[in-house]
PDB file of C-alpha atoms and ligand atoms in Angstrom:
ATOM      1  CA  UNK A   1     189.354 179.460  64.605  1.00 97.00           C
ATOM      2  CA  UNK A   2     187.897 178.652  68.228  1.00 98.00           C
ATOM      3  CA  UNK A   3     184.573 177.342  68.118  1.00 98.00           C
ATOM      4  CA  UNK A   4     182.685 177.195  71.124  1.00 98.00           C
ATOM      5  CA  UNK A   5     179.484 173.890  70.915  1.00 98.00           C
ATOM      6  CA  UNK A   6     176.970 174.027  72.897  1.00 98.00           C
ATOM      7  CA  UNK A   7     175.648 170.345  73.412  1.00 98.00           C
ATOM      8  CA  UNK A   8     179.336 169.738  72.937  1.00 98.00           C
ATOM      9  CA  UNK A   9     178.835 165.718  73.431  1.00 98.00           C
ATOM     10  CA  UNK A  10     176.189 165.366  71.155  1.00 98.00           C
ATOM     11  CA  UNK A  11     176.251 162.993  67.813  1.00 98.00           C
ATOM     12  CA  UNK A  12     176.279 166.334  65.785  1.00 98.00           C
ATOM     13  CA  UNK A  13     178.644 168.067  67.736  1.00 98.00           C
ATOM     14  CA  UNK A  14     181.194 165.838  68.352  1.00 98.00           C
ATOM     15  CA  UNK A  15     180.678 164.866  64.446  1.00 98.00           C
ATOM     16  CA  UNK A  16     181.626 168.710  63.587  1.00 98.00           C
ATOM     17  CA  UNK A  17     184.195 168.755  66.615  1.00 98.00           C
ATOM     18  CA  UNK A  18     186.315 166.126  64.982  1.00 98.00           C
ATOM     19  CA  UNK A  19     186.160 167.852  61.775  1.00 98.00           C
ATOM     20  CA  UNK A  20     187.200 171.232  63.584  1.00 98.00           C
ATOM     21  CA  UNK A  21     190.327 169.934  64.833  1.00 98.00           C
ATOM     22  CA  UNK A  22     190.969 167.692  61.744  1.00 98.00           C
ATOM     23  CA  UNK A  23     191.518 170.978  59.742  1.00 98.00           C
ATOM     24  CA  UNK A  24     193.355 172.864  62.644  1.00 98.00           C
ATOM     25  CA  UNK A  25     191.002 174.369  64.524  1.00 98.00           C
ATOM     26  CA  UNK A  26     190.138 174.762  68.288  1.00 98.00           C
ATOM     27  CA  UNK A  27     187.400 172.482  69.019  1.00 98.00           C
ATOM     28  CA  UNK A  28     185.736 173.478  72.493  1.00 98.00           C
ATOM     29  CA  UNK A  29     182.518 171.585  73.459  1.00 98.00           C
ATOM     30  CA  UNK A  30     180.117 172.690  76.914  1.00 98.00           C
ATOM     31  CA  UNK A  31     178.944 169.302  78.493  1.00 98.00           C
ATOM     32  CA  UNK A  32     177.301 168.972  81.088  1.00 98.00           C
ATOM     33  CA  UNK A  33     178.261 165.732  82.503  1.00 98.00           C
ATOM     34  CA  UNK A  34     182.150 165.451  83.722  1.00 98.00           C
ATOM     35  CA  UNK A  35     181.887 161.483  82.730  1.00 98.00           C
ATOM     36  CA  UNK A  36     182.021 162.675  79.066  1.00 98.00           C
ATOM     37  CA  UNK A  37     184.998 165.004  79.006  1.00 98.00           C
ATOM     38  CA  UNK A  38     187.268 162.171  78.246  1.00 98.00           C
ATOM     39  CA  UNK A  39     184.950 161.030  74.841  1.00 98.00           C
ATOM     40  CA  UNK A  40     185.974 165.022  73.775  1.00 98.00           C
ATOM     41  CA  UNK A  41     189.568 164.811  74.554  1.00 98.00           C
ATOM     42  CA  UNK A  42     189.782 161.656  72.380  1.00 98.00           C
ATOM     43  CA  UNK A  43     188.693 163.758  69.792  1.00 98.00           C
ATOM     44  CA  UNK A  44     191.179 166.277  70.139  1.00 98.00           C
ATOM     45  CA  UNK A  45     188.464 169.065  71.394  1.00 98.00           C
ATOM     46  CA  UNK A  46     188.647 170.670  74.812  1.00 98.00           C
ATOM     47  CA  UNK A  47     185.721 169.941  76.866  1.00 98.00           C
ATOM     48  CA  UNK A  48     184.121 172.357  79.026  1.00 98.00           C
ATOM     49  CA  UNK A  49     181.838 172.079  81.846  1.00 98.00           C
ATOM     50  CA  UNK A  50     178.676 174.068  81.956  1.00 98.00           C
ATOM     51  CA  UNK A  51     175.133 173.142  82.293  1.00 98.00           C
ATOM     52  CA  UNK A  52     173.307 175.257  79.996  1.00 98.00           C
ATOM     53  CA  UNK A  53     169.946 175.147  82.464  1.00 97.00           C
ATOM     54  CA  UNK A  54     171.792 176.078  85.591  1.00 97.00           C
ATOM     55  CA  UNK A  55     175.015 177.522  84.973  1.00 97.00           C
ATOM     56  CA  UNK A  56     176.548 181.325  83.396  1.00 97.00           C
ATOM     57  CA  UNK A  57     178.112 180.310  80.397  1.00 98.00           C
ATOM     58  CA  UNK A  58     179.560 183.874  79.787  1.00 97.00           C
ATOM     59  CA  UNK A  59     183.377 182.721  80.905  1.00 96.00           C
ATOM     60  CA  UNK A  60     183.565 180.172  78.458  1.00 97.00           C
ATOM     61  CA  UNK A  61     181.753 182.300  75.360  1.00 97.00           C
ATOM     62  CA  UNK A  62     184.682 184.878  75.835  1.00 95.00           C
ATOM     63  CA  UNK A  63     187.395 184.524  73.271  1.00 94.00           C
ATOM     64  CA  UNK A  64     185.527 182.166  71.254  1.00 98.00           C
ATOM     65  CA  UNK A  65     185.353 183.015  66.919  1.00 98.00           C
ATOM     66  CA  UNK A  66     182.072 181.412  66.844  1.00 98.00           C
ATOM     67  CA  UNK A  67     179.655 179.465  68.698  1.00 98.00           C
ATOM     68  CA  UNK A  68     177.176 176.508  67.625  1.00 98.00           C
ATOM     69  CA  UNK A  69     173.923 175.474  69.664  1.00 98.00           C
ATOM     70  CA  UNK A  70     173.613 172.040  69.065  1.00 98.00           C
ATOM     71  CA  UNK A  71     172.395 171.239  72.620  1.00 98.00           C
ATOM     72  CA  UNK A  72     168.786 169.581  72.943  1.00 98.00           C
ATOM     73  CA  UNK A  73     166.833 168.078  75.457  1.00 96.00           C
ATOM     74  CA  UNK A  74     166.148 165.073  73.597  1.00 90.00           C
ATOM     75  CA  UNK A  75     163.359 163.239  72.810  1.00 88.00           C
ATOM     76  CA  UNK A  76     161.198 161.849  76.225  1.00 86.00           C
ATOM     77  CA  UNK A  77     162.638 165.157  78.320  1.00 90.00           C
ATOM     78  CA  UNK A  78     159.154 166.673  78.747  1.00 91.00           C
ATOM     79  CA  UNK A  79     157.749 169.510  77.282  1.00 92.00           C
ATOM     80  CA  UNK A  80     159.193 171.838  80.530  1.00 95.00           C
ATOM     81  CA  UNK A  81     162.696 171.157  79.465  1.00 97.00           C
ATOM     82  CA  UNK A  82     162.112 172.402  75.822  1.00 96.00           C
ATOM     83  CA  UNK A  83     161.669 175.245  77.306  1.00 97.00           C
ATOM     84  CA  UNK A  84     164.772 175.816  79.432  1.00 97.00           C
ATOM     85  CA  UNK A  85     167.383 173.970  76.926  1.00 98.00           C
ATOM     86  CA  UNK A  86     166.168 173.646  73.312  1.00 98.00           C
ATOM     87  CA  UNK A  87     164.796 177.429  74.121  1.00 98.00           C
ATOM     88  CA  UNK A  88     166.500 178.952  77.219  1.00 98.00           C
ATOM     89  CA  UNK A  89     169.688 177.277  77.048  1.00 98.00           C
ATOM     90  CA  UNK A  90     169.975 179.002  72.980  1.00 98.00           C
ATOM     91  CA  UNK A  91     168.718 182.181  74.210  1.00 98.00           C
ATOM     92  CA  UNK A  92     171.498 182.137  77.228  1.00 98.00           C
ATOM     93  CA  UNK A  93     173.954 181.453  74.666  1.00 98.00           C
ATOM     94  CA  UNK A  94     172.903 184.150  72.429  1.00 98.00           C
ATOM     95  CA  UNK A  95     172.880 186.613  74.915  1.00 98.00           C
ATOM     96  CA  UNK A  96     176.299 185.716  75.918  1.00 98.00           C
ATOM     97  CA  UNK A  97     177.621 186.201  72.364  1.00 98.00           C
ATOM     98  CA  UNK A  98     175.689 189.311  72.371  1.00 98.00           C
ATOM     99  CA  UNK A  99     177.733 190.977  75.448  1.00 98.00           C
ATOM    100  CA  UNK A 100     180.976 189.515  74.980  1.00 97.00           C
ATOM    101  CA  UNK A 101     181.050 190.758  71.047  1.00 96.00           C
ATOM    102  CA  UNK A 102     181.138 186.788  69.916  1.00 97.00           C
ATOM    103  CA  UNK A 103     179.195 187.606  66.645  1.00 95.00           C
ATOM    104  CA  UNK A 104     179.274 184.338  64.449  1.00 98.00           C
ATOM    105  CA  UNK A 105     176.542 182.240  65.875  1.00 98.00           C
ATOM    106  CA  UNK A 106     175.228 178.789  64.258  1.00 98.00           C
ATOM    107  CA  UNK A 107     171.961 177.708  65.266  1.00 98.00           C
ATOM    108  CA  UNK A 108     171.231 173.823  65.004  1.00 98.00           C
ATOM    109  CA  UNK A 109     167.715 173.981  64.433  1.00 98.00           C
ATOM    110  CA  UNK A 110     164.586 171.823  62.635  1.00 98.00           C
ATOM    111  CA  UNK A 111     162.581 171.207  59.783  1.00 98.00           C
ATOM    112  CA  UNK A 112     158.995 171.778  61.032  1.00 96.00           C
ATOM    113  CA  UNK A 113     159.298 174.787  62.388  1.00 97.00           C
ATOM    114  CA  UNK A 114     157.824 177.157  59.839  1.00 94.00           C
ATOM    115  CA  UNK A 115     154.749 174.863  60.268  1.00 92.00           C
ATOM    116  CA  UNK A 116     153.714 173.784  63.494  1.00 95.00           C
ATOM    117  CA  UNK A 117     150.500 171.720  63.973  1.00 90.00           C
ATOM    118  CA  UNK A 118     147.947 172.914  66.357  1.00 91.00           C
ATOM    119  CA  UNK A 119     148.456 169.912  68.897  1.00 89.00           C
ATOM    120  CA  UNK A 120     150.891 166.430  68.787  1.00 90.00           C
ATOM    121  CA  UNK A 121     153.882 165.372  70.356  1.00 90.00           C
ATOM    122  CA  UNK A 122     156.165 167.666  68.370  1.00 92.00           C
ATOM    123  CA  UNK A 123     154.457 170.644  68.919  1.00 94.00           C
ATOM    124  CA  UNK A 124     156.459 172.187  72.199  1.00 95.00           C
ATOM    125  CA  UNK A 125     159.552 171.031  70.205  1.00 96.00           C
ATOM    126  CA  UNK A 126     158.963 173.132  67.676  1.00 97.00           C
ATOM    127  CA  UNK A 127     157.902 175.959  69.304  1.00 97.00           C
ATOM    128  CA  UNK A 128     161.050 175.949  71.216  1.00 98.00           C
ATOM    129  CA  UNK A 129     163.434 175.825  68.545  1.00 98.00           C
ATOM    130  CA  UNK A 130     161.184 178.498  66.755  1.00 98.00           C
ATOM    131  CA  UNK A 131     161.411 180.927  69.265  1.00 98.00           C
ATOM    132  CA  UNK A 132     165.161 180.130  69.746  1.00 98.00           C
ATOM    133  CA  UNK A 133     165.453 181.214  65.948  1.00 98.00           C
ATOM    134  CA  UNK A 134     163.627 183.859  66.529  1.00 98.00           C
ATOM    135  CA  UNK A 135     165.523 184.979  69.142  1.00 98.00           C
ATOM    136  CA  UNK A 136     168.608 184.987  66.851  1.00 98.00           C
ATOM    137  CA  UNK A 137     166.779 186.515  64.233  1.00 98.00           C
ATOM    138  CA  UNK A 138     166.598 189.532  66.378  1.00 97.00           C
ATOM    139  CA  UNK A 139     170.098 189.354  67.902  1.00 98.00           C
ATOM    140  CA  UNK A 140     172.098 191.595  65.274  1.00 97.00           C
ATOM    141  CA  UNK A 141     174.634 188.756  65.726  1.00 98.00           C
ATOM    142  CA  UNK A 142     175.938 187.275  62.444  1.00 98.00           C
ATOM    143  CA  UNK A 143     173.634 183.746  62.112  1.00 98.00           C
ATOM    144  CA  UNK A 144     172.945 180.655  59.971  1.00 98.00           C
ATOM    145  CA  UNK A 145     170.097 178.992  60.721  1.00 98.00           C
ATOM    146  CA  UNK A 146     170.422 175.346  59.652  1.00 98.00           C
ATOM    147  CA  UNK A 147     167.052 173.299  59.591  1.00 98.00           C
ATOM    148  CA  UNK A 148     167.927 169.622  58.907  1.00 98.00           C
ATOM    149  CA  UNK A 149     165.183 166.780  58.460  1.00 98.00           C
ATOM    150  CA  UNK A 150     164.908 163.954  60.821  1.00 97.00           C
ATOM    151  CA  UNK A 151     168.729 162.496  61.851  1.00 98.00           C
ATOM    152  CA  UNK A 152     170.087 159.499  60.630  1.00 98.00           C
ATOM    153  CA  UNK A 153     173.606 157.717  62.067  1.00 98.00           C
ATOM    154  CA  UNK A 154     173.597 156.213  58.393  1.00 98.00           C
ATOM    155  CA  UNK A 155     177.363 157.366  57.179  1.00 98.00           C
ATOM    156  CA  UNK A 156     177.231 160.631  55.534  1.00 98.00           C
ATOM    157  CA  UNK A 157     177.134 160.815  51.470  1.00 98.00           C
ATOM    158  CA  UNK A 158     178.465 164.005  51.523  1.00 98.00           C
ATOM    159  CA  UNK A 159     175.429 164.850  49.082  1.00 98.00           C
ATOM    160  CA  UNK A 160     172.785 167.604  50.316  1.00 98.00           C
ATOM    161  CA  UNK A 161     169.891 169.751  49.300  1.00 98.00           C
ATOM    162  CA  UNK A 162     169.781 173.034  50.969  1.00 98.00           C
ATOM    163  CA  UNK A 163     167.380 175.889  50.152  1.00 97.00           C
ATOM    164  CA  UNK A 164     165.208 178.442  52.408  1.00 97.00           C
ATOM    165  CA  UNK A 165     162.100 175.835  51.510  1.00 96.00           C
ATOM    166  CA  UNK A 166     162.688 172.583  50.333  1.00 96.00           C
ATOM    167  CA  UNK A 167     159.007 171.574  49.998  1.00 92.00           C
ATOM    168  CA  UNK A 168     159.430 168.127  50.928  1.00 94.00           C
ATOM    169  CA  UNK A 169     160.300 165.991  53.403  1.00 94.00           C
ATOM    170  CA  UNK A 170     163.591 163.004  53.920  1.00 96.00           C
ATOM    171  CA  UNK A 171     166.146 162.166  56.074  1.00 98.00           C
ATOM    172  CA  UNK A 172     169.690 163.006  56.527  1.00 98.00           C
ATOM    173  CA  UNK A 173     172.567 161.485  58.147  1.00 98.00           C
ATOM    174  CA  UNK A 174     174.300 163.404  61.297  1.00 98.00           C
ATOM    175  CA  UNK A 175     177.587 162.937  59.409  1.00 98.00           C
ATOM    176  CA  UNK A 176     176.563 165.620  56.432  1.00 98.00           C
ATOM    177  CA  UNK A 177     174.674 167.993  59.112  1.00 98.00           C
ATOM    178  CA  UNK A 178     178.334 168.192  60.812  1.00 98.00           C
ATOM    179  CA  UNK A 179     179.956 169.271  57.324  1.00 98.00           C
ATOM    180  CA  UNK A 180     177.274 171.603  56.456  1.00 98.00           C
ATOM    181  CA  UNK A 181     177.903 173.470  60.063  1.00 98.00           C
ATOM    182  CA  UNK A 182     181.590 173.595  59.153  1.00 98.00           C
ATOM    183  CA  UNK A 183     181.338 174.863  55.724  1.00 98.00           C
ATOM    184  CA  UNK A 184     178.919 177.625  56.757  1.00 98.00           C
ATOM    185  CA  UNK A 185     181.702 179.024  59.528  1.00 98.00           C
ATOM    186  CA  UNK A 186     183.936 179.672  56.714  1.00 97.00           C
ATOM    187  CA  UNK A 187     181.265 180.816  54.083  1.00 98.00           C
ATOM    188  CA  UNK A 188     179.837 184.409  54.404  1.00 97.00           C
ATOM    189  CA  UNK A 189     176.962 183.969  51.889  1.00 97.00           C
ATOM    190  CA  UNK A 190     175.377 182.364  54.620  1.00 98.00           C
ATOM    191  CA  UNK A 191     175.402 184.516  57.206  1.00 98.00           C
ATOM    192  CA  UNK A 192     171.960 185.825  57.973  1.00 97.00           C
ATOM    193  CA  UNK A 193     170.185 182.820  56.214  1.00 98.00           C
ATOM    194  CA  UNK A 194     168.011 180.277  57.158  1.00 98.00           C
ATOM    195  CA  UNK A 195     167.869 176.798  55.275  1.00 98.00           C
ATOM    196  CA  UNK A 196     165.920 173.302  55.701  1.00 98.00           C
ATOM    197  CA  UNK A 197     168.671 170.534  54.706  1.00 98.00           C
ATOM    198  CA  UNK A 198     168.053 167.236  53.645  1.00 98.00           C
ATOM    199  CA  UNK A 199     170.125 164.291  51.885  1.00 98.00           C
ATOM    200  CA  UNK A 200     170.410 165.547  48.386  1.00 98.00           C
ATOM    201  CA  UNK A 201     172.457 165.534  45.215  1.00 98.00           C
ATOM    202  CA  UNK A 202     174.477 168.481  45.082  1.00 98.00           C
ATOM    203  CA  UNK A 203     178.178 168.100  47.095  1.00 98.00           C
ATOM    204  CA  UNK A 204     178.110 169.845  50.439  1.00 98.00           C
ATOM    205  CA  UNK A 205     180.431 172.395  49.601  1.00 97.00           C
ATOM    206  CA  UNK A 206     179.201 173.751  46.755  1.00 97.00           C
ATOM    207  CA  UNK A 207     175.545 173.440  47.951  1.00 98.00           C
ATOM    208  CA  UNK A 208     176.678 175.654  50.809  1.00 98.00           C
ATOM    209  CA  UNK A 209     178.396 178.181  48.817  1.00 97.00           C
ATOM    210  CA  UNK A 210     175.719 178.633  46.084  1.00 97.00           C
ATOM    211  CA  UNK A 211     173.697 179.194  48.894  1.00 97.00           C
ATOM    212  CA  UNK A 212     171.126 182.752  48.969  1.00 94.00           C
ATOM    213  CA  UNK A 213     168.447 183.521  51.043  1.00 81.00           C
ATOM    214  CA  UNK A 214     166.359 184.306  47.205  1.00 67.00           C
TER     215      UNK A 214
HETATM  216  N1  NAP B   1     166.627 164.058  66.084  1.00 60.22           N
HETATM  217  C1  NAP B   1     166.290 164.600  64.941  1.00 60.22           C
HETATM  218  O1  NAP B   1     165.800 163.917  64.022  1.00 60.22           O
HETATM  219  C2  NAP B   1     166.504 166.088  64.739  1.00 60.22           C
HETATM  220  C3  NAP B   1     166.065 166.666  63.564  1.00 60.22           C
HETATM  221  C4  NAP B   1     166.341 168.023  63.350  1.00 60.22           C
HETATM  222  C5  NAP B   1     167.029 168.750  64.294  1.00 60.22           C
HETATM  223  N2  NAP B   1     167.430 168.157  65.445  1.00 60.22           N
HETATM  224  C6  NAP B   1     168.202 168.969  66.405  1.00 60.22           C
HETATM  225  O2  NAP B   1     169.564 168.614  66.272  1.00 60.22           O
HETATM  226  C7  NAP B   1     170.164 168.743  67.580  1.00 60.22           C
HETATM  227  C8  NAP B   1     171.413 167.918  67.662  1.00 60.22           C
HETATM  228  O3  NAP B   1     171.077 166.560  67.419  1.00 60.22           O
HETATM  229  P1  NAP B   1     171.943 165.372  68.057  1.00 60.22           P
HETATM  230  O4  NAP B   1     171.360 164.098  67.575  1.00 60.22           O
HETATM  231  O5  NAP B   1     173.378 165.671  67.886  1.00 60.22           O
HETATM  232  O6  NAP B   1     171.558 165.569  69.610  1.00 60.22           O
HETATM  233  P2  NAP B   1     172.067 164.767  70.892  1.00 60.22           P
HETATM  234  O7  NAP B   1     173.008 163.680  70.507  1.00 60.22           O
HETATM  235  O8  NAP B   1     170.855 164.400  71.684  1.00 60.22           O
HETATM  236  O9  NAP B   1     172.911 165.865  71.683  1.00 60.22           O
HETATM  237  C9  NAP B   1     172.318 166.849  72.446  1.00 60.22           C
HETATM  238  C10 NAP B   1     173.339 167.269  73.486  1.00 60.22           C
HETATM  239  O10 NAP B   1     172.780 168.336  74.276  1.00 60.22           O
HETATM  240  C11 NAP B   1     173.271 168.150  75.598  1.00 60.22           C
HETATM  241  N3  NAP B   1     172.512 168.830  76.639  1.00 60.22           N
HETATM  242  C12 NAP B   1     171.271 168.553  77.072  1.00 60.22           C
HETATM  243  N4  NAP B   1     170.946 169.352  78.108  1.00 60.22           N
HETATM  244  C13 NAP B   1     172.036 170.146  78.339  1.00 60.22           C
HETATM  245  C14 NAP B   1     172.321 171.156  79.277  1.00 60.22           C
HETATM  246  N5  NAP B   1     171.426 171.525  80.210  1.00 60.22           N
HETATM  247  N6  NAP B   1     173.527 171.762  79.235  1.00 60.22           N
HETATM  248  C15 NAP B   1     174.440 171.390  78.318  1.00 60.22           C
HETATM  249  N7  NAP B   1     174.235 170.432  77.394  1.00 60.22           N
HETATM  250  C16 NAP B   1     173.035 169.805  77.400  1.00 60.22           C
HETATM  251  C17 NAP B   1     173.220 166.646  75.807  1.00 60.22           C
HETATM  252  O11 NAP B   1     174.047 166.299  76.875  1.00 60.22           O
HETATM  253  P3  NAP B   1     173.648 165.121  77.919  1.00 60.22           P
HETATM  254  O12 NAP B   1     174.182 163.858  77.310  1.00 60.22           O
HETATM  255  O13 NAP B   1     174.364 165.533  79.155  1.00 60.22           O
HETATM  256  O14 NAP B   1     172.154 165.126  78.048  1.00 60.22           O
HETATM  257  C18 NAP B   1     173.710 166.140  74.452  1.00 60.22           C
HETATM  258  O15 NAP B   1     175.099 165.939  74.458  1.00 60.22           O
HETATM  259  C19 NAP B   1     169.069 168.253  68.510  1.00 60.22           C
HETATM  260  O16 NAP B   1     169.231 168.735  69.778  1.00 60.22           O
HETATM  261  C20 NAP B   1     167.786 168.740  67.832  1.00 60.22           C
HETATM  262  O17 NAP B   1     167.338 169.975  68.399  1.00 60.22           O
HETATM  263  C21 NAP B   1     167.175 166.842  65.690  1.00 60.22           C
END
């Protein structure tokens, strides 16, 4: 499979990178920043250069399997650049899959977004990564929607709870986001479903297979 990752030098995506081309897979990840192709090519993925708030990224969508938006602006980026990369750098993306026929689409997204406060820091966060969801939602493309609580660079457990609502609130370590994104490439049940993830008890593979939208 070639798996296009948007964000590609992030902690999650280089985490799910890794795991791509442990199981013989082609890993490509869009940076931004030339300084960090060499951090992808000791990984084994292909890096590919393409800012997400300036440049087409239709040439590099083309020929991909799937693609995974796990690009953000990052915390301290201002509210302005939620909208044109946690929002309009996942819409760009989804339009690309859109024309070129790329139809597997995994969208790193957040708890908190099915509940946005009226005001605080967070809010234009959320709102962004709403509307990106939303915006996939709508795409007929063939999405997950993966919701994790607040990151952690704790090693993974390898232990999750997934569900539509989970109702309460944790952490989770980056290492266990990156194997939930994998599992769901391979596992249809989860196409067209949304889920909040969190550190949990069940094994990741089997949380991600039992996985329905009911
Ligand atoms: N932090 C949390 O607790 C939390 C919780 C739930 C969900 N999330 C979501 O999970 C996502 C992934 O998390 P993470 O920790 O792996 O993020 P991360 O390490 O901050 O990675 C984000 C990546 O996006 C890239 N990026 C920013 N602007 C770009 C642009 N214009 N074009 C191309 N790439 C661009 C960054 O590249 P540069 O280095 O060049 O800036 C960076 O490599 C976050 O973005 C967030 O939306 C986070």
């Amino acid at each position: 499979m070639d798996v296009l990752v948007a964000g590609g030098h992030g902690q999650i995506a280089r985490r799910l990178e890794r795991l791509l081309v442990q199981h013989g897979h082609t890993a490509r990840g869009l940076i931004r920043n030339p300084d960090h192709a060499k951090d992808l090519e000791a990984d084994g993925a292909l890096p590919v250069l393409c800012d997400l708030e300036r440049d087409d990224v239709r040439p590099h969508v083309r020929g991909a399997d799937a693609l995974v938006f796990a690009a953000g602006a990052g915390p301290g980026s201002g509210d302005a650049r939620k909208r044109t990369l946690d929002l309009g750098g996942a819409v760009k993306c989804i339009e690309a899959a859109q024309e070129l026929g790329v139809d597997r689409f995994l969208m790193v997204s957040s708890m908190g977004t099915r509940d946005i406060p009226d005001d605080g820091p967070m809010k234009p966060y959320l709102e962004a990564k709403r509307d990106a969801d939303l915006a996939l939602t709508d795409s007929g493309l063939r999405w997950t929607i993966v919701r994790p609580g607040p990151l952690t660079n704790e090693p993974g457990s390898g232990m999750v709870e997934l569900a539509p609502v989970l109702g309460r609130w944790g952490n989770i370590p980056r290492d266990d986001v990156a194997l939930v994104l994998y599992q769901c490439l391979f596992a249809e049940n989860t196409v067209h479903g949304t889920f909040e993830l969190l550190s949990g008890a069940e094994p990741v593979e089997s949380a991600v297979l039992s996985f329905t939208n009911r």
